[in-house]
PDB file of C-alpha atoms in Angstrom:
ATOM      1  CA  MET P   1      16.188  -8.186   4.067  1.00  0.00           C
ATOM      2  CA  ILE P   2      13.438  -6.437   5.985  1.00  0.00           C
ATOM      3  CA  ASP P   3      14.554  -4.368   8.954  1.00  0.00           C
ATOM      4  CA  LEU P   4      12.239  -5.463  11.765  1.00  0.00           C
ATOM      5  CA  SER P   5      14.224  -3.861  14.561  1.00  0.00           C
ATOM      6  CA  HIS P   6      11.416  -1.318  15.049  1.00  0.00           C
ATOM      7  CA  ASN P   7       8.618  -3.773  14.282  1.00  0.00           C
ATOM      8  CA  GLU P   8       7.035  -3.749  17.759  1.00  0.00           C
ATOM      9  CA  ASN P   9       5.571  -7.206  16.987  1.00  0.00           C
ATOM     10  CA  LYS P  10       3.253  -5.804  14.308  1.00  0.00           C
ATOM     11  CA  ILE P  11       4.686  -7.958  11.498  1.00  0.00           C
ATOM     12  CA  HIS P  12       4.568 -11.725  11.077  1.00  0.00           C
ATOM     13  CA  CYS P  13       6.725 -13.397   8.404  1.00  0.00           C
ATOM     14  CA  VAL P  14       5.782 -16.598   6.549  1.00  0.00           C
ATOM     15  CA  SER P  15       7.442 -18.733   3.887  1.00  0.00           C
ATOM     16  CA  ASN P  16       4.591 -19.573   1.494  1.00  0.00           C
ATOM     17  CA  PHE P  17       1.369 -18.208   0.026  1.00  0.00           C
ATOM     18  CA  GLN P  18      -0.923 -20.549   1.943  1.00  0.00           C
ATOM     19  CA  ASP P  19       0.394 -19.294   5.266  1.00  0.00           C
ATOM     20  CA  LEU P  20       0.178 -15.718   4.002  1.00  0.00           C
ATOM     21  CA  VAL P  21      -3.569 -15.949   3.393  1.00  0.00           C
ATOM     22  CA  THR P  22      -4.562 -18.258   6.269  1.00  0.00           C
ATOM     23  CA  THR P  23      -2.570 -16.829   9.186  1.00  0.00           C
ATOM     24  CA  PRO P  24      -5.014 -14.645  11.126  1.00  0.00           C
ATOM     25  CA  PHE P  25      -4.256 -11.123  12.196  1.00  0.00           C
ATOM     26  CA  HIS P  26      -4.295 -11.093  15.977  1.00  0.00           C
ATOM     27  CA  ASP P  27      -3.188  -9.088  18.998  1.00  0.00           C
ATOM     28  CA  GLU P  28      -0.747  -6.488  17.643  1.00  0.00           C
ATOM     29  CA  ILE P  29      -0.075  -8.188  14.296  1.00  0.00           C
ATOM     30  CA  ASN P  30      -1.649  -6.305  11.385  1.00  0.00           C
ATOM     31  CA  ALA P  31       0.900  -7.029   8.623  1.00  0.00           C
ATOM     32  CA  ILE P  32       1.984 -10.443   7.299  1.00  0.00           C
ATOM     33  CA  CYS P  33       4.892 -10.864   4.890  1.00  0.00           C
ATOM     34  CA  TRP P  34       5.773 -13.739   2.593  1.00  0.00           C
ATOM     35  CA  THR P  35       9.504 -13.071   2.382  1.00  0.00           C
ATOM     36  CA  ARG P  36      10.971 -13.918  -1.020  1.00  0.00           C
ATOM     37  CA  LYS P  37      14.127 -13.450  -3.062  1.00  0.00           C
ATOM     38  CA  LEU P  38      13.009 -13.316  -6.678  1.00  0.00           C
ATOM     39  CA  THR P  39      15.038 -14.008  -9.800  1.00  0.00           C
ATOM     40  CA  GLY P  40      14.696 -12.325 -13.156  1.00  0.00           C
ATOM     41  CA  ASP P  41      14.982  -8.877 -14.685  1.00  0.00           C
ATOM     42  CA  PHE P  42      11.873  -6.917 -13.703  1.00  0.00           C
ATOM     43  CA  SER P  43      13.270  -3.666 -15.076  1.00  0.00           C
ATOM     44  CA  GLU P  44      13.060  -5.194 -18.555  1.00  0.00           C
ATOM     45  CA  ILE P  45       9.293  -5.566 -18.108  1.00  0.00           C
ATOM     46  CA  ILE P  46       9.072  -1.838 -17.377  1.00  0.00           C
ATOM     47  CA  ASP P  47      11.227  -0.970 -20.407  1.00  0.00           C
ATOM     48  CA  LYS P  48       8.950  -2.968 -22.709  1.00  0.00           C
ATOM     49  CA  VAL P  49       5.692  -1.354 -21.548  1.00  0.00           C
ATOM     50  CA  GLU P  50       4.532   1.847 -23.203  1.00  0.00           C
ATOM     51  CA  LEU P  51       3.835   4.445 -20.518  1.00  0.00           C
ATOM     52  CA  THR P  52       1.671   7.204 -21.989  1.00  0.00           C
ATOM     53  CA  GLY P  53       0.598   8.649 -18.628  1.00  0.00           C
ATOM     54  CA  ASN P  54       1.926   8.437 -15.120  1.00  0.00           C
ATOM     55  CA  ILE P  55       0.524   4.921 -14.499  1.00  0.00           C
ATOM     56  CA  ALA P  56       0.094   1.974 -16.860  1.00  0.00           C
ATOM     57  CA  THR P  57      -1.727  -1.290 -16.091  1.00  0.00           C
ATOM     58  CA  ILE P  58      -0.235  -4.454 -17.596  1.00  0.00           C
ATOM     59  CA  GLU P  59      -2.835  -7.087 -18.461  1.00  0.00           C
ATOM     60  CA  PRO P  60      -1.756 -10.766 -18.422  1.00  0.00           C
ATOM     61  CA  ALA P  61      -2.264 -11.087 -22.190  1.00  0.00           C
ATOM     62  CA  GLU P  62      -0.018  -8.078 -22.800  1.00  0.00           C
ATOM     63  CA  LEU P  63       2.575  -9.469 -20.409  1.00  0.00           C
ATOM     64  CA  ARG P  64       2.664 -12.774 -22.305  1.00  0.00           C
ATOM     65  CA  GLU P  65       3.210 -11.017 -25.632  1.00  0.00           C
ATOM     66  CA  LEU P  66       6.316  -9.120 -24.557  1.00  0.00           C
ATOM     67  CA  LYS P  67       9.533 -10.189 -26.283  1.00  0.00           C
ATOM     68  CA  LEU P  68      11.961 -10.689 -23.423  1.00  0.00           C
ATOM     69  CA  SER P  69      15.427 -11.979 -22.656  1.00  0.00           C
ATOM     70  CA  GLU P  70      15.872 -15.096 -20.541  1.00  0.00           C
ATOM     71  CA  GLN P  71      16.004 -13.017 -17.365  1.00  0.00           C
ATOM     72  CA  GLY P  72      12.962 -11.029 -18.443  1.00  0.00           C
ATOM     73  CA  GLN P  73      11.087 -14.277 -19.062  1.00  0.00           C
ATOM     74  CA  LEU P  74      11.889 -15.435 -15.525  1.00  0.00           C
ATOM     75  CA  ALA P  75      10.460 -12.193 -14.167  1.00  0.00           C
ATOM     76  CA  ARG P  76       7.352 -12.563 -16.338  1.00  0.00           C
ATOM     77  CA  GLU P  77       6.643 -16.068 -15.056  1.00  0.00           C
ATOM     78  CA  ILE P  78       6.798 -14.836 -11.471  1.00  0.00           C
ATOM     79  CA  LEU P  79       4.398 -11.992 -12.260  1.00  0.00           C
ATOM     80  CA  LEU P  80       1.954 -14.329 -14.022  1.00  0.00           C
ATOM     81  CA  GLN P  81       2.111 -16.786 -11.132  1.00  0.00           C
ATOM     82  CA  ASP P  82       1.458 -14.039  -8.564  1.00  0.00           C
ATOM     83  CA  LEU P  83      -1.522 -12.819 -10.603  1.00  0.00           C
ATOM     84  CA  LYS P  84      -2.818 -16.374 -10.781  1.00  0.00           C
ATOM     85  CA  ILE P  85      -2.571 -17.209  -7.091  1.00  0.00           C
ATOM     86  CA  LEU P  86      -4.124 -13.910  -6.009  1.00  0.00           C
ATOM     87  CA  LYS P  87      -7.002 -14.377  -8.432  1.00  0.00           C
ATOM     88  CA  GLY P  88      -7.369 -17.941  -7.189  1.00  0.00           C
ATOM     89  CA  HIS P  89      -7.701 -16.550  -3.682  1.00  0.00           C
ATOM     90  CA  GLY P  90     -10.607 -14.416  -4.866  1.00  0.00           C
ATOM     91  CA  GLY P  91      -8.725 -11.183  -5.348  1.00  0.00           C
ATOM     92  CA  SER P  92      -8.520  -8.755  -8.269  1.00  0.00           C
ATOM     93  CA  PRO P  93      -4.781  -8.056  -8.559  1.00  0.00           C
ATOM     94  CA  ILE P  94      -3.526  -5.209 -10.718  1.00  0.00           C
ATOM     95  CA  LEU P  95       0.006  -4.977 -12.086  1.00  0.00           C
ATOM     96  CA  ASN P  96       1.101  -1.371 -12.560  1.00  0.00           C
ATOM     97  CA  VAL P  97       4.075   0.477 -13.942  1.00  0.00           C
ATOM     98  CA  ILE P  98       4.134   3.724 -11.965  1.00  0.00           C
ATOM     99  CA  SER P  99       6.076   6.818 -12.901  1.00  0.00           C
ATOM    100  CA  TYR P 100       4.337   8.777 -10.145  1.00  0.00           C
ATOM    101  CA  TYR P 101       0.965   9.116  -8.435  1.00  0.00           C
ATOM    102  CA  ASP P 102      -1.150  12.239  -8.745  1.00  0.00           C
ATOM    103  CA  ARG P 103      -0.609  14.568  -5.814  1.00  0.00           C
ATOM    104  CA  ASP P 104      -3.414  16.062  -3.773  1.00  0.00           C
ATOM    105  CA  ASP P 105      -3.020  19.811  -3.303  1.00  0.00           C
ATOM    106  CA  THR P 106      -6.655  20.629  -2.584  1.00  0.00           C
ATOM    107  CA  TYR P 107      -5.907  21.425   1.042  1.00  0.00           C
ATOM    108  CA  PRO P 108      -2.271  22.537   1.609  1.00  0.00           C
ATOM    109  CA  PHE P 109      -2.436  21.592   5.294  1.00  0.00           C
ATOM    110  CA  PHE P 110      -3.845  18.111   4.644  1.00  0.00           C
ATOM    111  CA  SER P 111      -2.767  15.881   1.769  1.00  0.00           C
ATOM    112  CA  THR P 112      -4.930  12.811   1.123  1.00  0.00           C
ATOM    113  CA  ASP P 113      -2.870  11.155  -1.617  1.00  0.00           C
ATOM    114  CA  VAL P 114      -1.096   7.813  -1.245  1.00  0.00           C
ATOM    115  CA  TYR P 115       2.214   9.460  -0.323  1.00  0.00           C
ATOM    116  CA  SER P 116       0.606  10.280   3.024  1.00  0.00           C
ATOM    117  CA  PHE P 117       0.595   7.623   5.726  1.00  0.00           C
ATOM    118  CA  HIS P 118      -2.901   6.156   5.629  1.00  0.00           C
ATOM    119  CA  VAL P 119      -5.018   3.069   6.222  1.00  0.00           C
ATOM    120  CA  ASP P 120      -7.405   1.330   3.836  1.00  0.00           C
ATOM    121  CA  ARG P 121     -11.124   0.999   4.610  1.00  0.00           C
ATOM    122  CA  SER P 122     -13.781  -1.356   3.268  1.00  0.00           C
ATOM    123  CA  PRO P 123     -17.440  -2.055   4.123  1.00  0.00           C
ATOM    124  CA  ILE P 124     -16.746  -5.796   3.811  1.00  0.00           C
ATOM    125  CA  PRO P 125     -13.960  -8.044   5.185  1.00  0.00           C
ATOM    126  CA  VAL P 126     -10.958  -7.757   2.857  1.00  0.00           C
ATOM    127  CA  ASP P 127      -7.178  -7.442   3.076  1.00  0.00           C
ATOM    128  CA  THR P 128      -4.738  -5.394   1.028  1.00  0.00           C
ATOM    129  CA  PHE P 129      -2.067  -7.391  -0.832  1.00  0.00           C
ATOM    130  CA  LEU P 130       0.913  -5.713  -2.457  1.00  0.00           C
ATOM    131  CA  CYS P 131       4.359  -6.460  -3.828  1.00  0.00           C
ATOM    132  CA  THR P 132       6.988  -4.145  -5.291  1.00  0.00           C
ATOM    133  CA  TYR P 133       9.164  -5.866  -7.890  1.00  0.00           C
ATOM    134  CA  TYR P 134      11.345  -2.955  -8.966  1.00  0.00           C
ATOM    135  CA  SER P 135      12.442   0.470  -7.660  1.00  0.00           C
ATOM    136  CA  GLU P 136      11.282   2.057  -4.405  1.00  0.00           C
ATOM    137  CA  SER P 137       8.978   0.041  -2.144  1.00  0.00           C
ATOM    138  CA  SER P 138       6.093   1.084   0.085  1.00  0.00           C
ATOM    139  CA  GLU P 139       6.487   1.637   3.826  1.00  0.00           C
ATOM    140  CA  ILE P 140       4.443   0.719   6.878  1.00  0.00           C
ATOM    141  CA  LEU P 141       4.420   2.351  10.273  1.00  0.00           C
ATOM    142  CA  PRO P 142       3.570   0.800  13.656  1.00  0.00           C
ATOM    143  CA  ASN P 143       0.281   2.282  14.850  1.00  0.00           C
ATOM    144  CA  SER P 144       1.883   3.366  18.116  1.00  0.00           C
ATOM    145  CA  GLN P 145       4.278   5.548  16.103  1.00  0.00           C
ATOM    146  CA  ALA P 146       1.513   7.362  14.223  1.00  0.00           C
ATOM    147  CA  THR P 147      -1.139   9.906  15.181  1.00  0.00           C
ATOM    148  CA  GLN P 148      -4.437  10.167  13.351  1.00  0.00           C
ATOM    149  CA  LYS P 149      -4.262  13.584  11.713  1.00  0.00           C
ATOM    150  CA  VAL P 150      -7.842  14.520  12.569  1.00  0.00           C
ATOM    151  CA  LEU P 151      -6.890  14.306  16.266  1.00  0.00           C
ATOM    152  CA  ILE P 152      -4.078  16.867  15.964  1.00  0.00           C
ATOM    153  CA  PRO P 153      -5.617  20.110  17.318  1.00  0.00           C
ATOM    154  CA  GLU P 154      -4.290  22.535  14.714  1.00  0.00           C
ATOM    155  CA  ILE P 155      -5.314  20.255  11.841  1.00  0.00           C
ATOM    156  CA  ARG P 156      -8.716  19.556  13.404  1.00  0.00           C
ATOM    157  CA  ASN P 157      -9.354  23.289  13.746  1.00  0.00           C
ATOM    158  CA  GLU P 158      -8.569  23.844  10.061  1.00  0.00           C
ATOM    159  CA  LEU P 159     -10.951  21.021   9.114  1.00  0.00           C
ATOM    160  CA  LYS P 160     -13.697  22.578  11.212  1.00  0.00           C
ATOM    161  CA  LYS P 161     -13.249  25.798   9.240  1.00  0.00           C
ATOM    162  CA  LEU P 162     -13.788  23.792   6.054  1.00  0.00           C
ATOM    163  CA  TYR P 163     -16.839  22.007   7.408  1.00  0.00           C
ATOM    164  CA  ARG P 164     -18.951  24.877   8.756  1.00  0.00           C
ATOM    165  CA  GLY P 165     -21.837  22.575   9.609  1.00  0.00           C
ATOM    166  CA  PRO P 166     -23.543  21.337  12.792  1.00  0.00           C
ATOM    167  CA  ASP P 167     -21.241  19.711  15.344  1.00  0.00           C
ATOM    168  CA  GLU P 168     -23.063  16.377  15.149  1.00  0.00           C
ATOM    169  CA  GLY P 169     -22.139  15.995  11.473  1.00  0.00           C
ATOM    170  CA  PHE P 170     -18.423  16.714  11.771  1.00  0.00           C
ATOM    171  CA  GLU P 171     -17.264  13.103  12.228  1.00  0.00           C
ATOM    172  CA  SER P 172     -19.315  12.021   9.201  1.00  0.00           C
ATOM    173  CA  PHE P 173     -17.671  14.805   7.205  1.00  0.00           C
ATOM    174  CA  LEU P 174     -14.218  13.532   8.164  1.00  0.00           C
ATOM    175  CA  SER P 175     -15.140  10.021   7.039  1.00  0.00           C
ATOM    176  CA  GLU P 176     -16.891  11.093   3.831  1.00  0.00           C
ATOM    177  CA  TYR P 177     -13.814  12.949   2.591  1.00  0.00           C
ATOM    178  CA  PHE P 178     -11.362  10.303   3.907  1.00  0.00           C
ATOM    179  CA  PHE P 179      -9.605  12.719   6.264  1.00  0.00           C
ATOM    180  CA  ASP P 180      -9.868  10.180   9.093  1.00  0.00           C
ATOM    181  CA  LEU P 181      -7.811   7.616   7.148  1.00  0.00           C
ATOM    182  CA  HIS P 182      -4.604   9.645   7.273  1.00  0.00           C
ATOM    183  CA  TYR P 183      -1.858   9.650   9.883  1.00  0.00           C
ATOM    184  CA  GLN P 184       1.183  11.677  10.838  1.00  0.00           C
ATOM    185  CA  ALA P 185       4.379   9.964  11.894  1.00  0.00           C
ATOM    186  CA  LYS P 186       5.562  10.811  15.395  1.00  0.00           C
ATOM    187  CA  PRO P 187       8.972  12.510  15.697  1.00  0.00           C
ATOM    188  CA  ASP P 188      10.735   9.277  16.706  1.00  0.00           C
ATOM    189  CA  ALA P 189       8.880   7.053  14.232  1.00  0.00           C
ATOM    190  CA  CYS P 190      10.757   4.378  12.265  1.00  0.00           C
ATOM    191  CA  ALA P 191       8.957   3.244   9.125  1.00  0.00           C
ATOM    192  CA  VAL P 192       9.559  -0.271   7.776  1.00  0.00           C
ATOM    193  CA  SER P 193      10.354  -0.624   4.073  1.00  0.00           C
ATOM    194  CA  LEU P 194       8.427  -3.506   2.511  1.00  0.00           C
ATOM    195  CA  GLY P 195      11.399  -4.398   0.322  1.00  0.00           C
ATOM    196  CA  LEU P 196      11.505  -5.908  -3.157  1.00  0.00           C
ATOM    197  CA  GLY P 197       9.836  -9.202  -4.055  1.00  0.00           C
ATOM    198  CA  ASN P 198       8.067  -9.703  -0.746  1.00  0.00           C
ATOM    199  CA  LEU P 199       4.309 -10.273  -0.959  1.00  0.00           C
ATOM    200  CA  TRP P 200       2.482  -8.488   1.844  1.00  0.00           C
ATOM    201  CA  ARG P 201      -0.975  -8.765   3.374  1.00  0.00           C
ATOM    202  CA  LEU P 202      -2.064  -5.691   5.314  1.00  0.00           C
ATOM    203  CA  ALA P 203      -5.009  -5.347   7.677  1.00  0.00           C
ATOM    204  CA  VAL P 204      -7.851  -3.116   6.487  1.00  0.00           C
ATOM    205  CA  ASP P 205     -10.366  -1.096   8.507  1.00  0.00           C
ATOM    206  CA  HIS P 206     -13.628  -3.050   8.096  1.00  0.00           C
ATOM    207  CA  PRO P 207     -16.543  -3.886  10.412  1.00  0.00           C
ATOM    208  CA  GLU P 208     -15.311  -7.378  11.311  1.00  0.00           C
ATOM    209  CA  SER P 209     -11.628  -6.575  11.820  1.00  0.00           C
ATOM    210  CA  LEU P 210     -10.153  -7.604  15.177  1.00  0.00           C
ATOM    211  CA  VAL P 211      -6.954  -5.560  14.786  1.00  0.00           C
ATOM    212  CA  SER P 212      -5.969  -1.997  13.982  1.00  0.00           C
ATOM    213  CA  PRO P 213      -5.605  -1.330  10.245  1.00  0.00           C
ATOM    214  CA  CYS P 214      -2.044  -1.178   8.946  1.00  0.00           C
ATOM    215  CA  VAL P 215      -0.645   2.325   8.413  1.00  0.00           C
ATOM    216  CA  HIS P 216       1.275   2.549   5.134  1.00  0.00           C
ATOM    217  CA  ARG P 217       2.268   4.872   2.302  1.00  0.00           C
ATOM    218  CA  ALA P 218       3.678   4.888  -1.204  1.00  0.00           C
ATOM    219  CA  PRO P 219       7.335   5.936  -1.571  1.00  0.00           C
ATOM    220  CA  LYS P 220       8.661   8.982  -3.353  1.00  0.00           C
ATOM    221  CA  GLU P 221       9.799   7.634  -6.713  1.00  0.00           C
ATOM    222  CA  LYS P 222      13.346   8.020  -7.925  1.00  0.00           C
ATOM    223  CA  SER P 223      13.616  10.562 -10.725  1.00  0.00           C
ATOM    224  CA  GLY P 224      13.406   8.858 -14.113  1.00  0.00           C
ATOM    225  CA  GLN P 225      12.803   5.408 -12.602  1.00  0.00           C
ATOM    226  CA  SER P 226       9.372   3.760 -12.682  1.00  0.00           C
ATOM    227  CA  ARG P 227       8.092   1.267 -10.125  1.00  0.00           C
ATOM    228  CA  LEU P 228       6.633  -2.151 -10.862  1.00  0.00           C
ATOM    229  CA  LEU P 229       3.906  -2.877  -8.319  1.00  0.00           C
ATOM    230  CA  MET P 230       1.193  -5.477  -7.880  1.00  0.00           C
ATOM    231  CA  ILE P 231      -1.707  -4.487  -5.625  1.00  0.00           C
ATOM    232  CA  CYS P 232      -4.895  -6.256  -4.740  1.00  0.00           C
TER     233      CYS P 232
END
């Protein structure tokens, strides 16, 4: 179950893929969830994939070749179907086994990796789709419970020290290095876990968007346990 007690009307739930992709974002709604309870053993998929680095991408052909138990086969069919419907919608879904993401330690006062609350940006109208099938799931945060980091005085002052250019170019600098995409949770913020098996569509910052982009982040992985995630 998804805890929507702190949703603030930002999330809309649907019961099928068609509604997921056709329901418009509007007013305060910038996240749409196709709530699902999936069957099958998704951990078996992870166990069968060779992980040589911190992230491995599973191609459909590789997924089909895996020798799996009956429960593993059920999980595989769901994964193949999700890949198919997202591709049919015009997307480019990627299925990943994730041990961990690379951390950004370039600026100690300002991390820009995916563990930081952030929004996605695109020059063209797109949405972000994602689903966690195993282990820890991503989180979203109502926009009213987040502050854009570049607006926090002490952080902004540190960024100005980095920039050292003319005042009129500062905002472009923030955008060029993606600083303006990141947010800090307010002290009383309540993030919403996206749960397992649910397929989400999140609003992106693009020129034609009518709503605020959805603030989200990747979870801290459990030690020794990889995640199985589809993102598009």
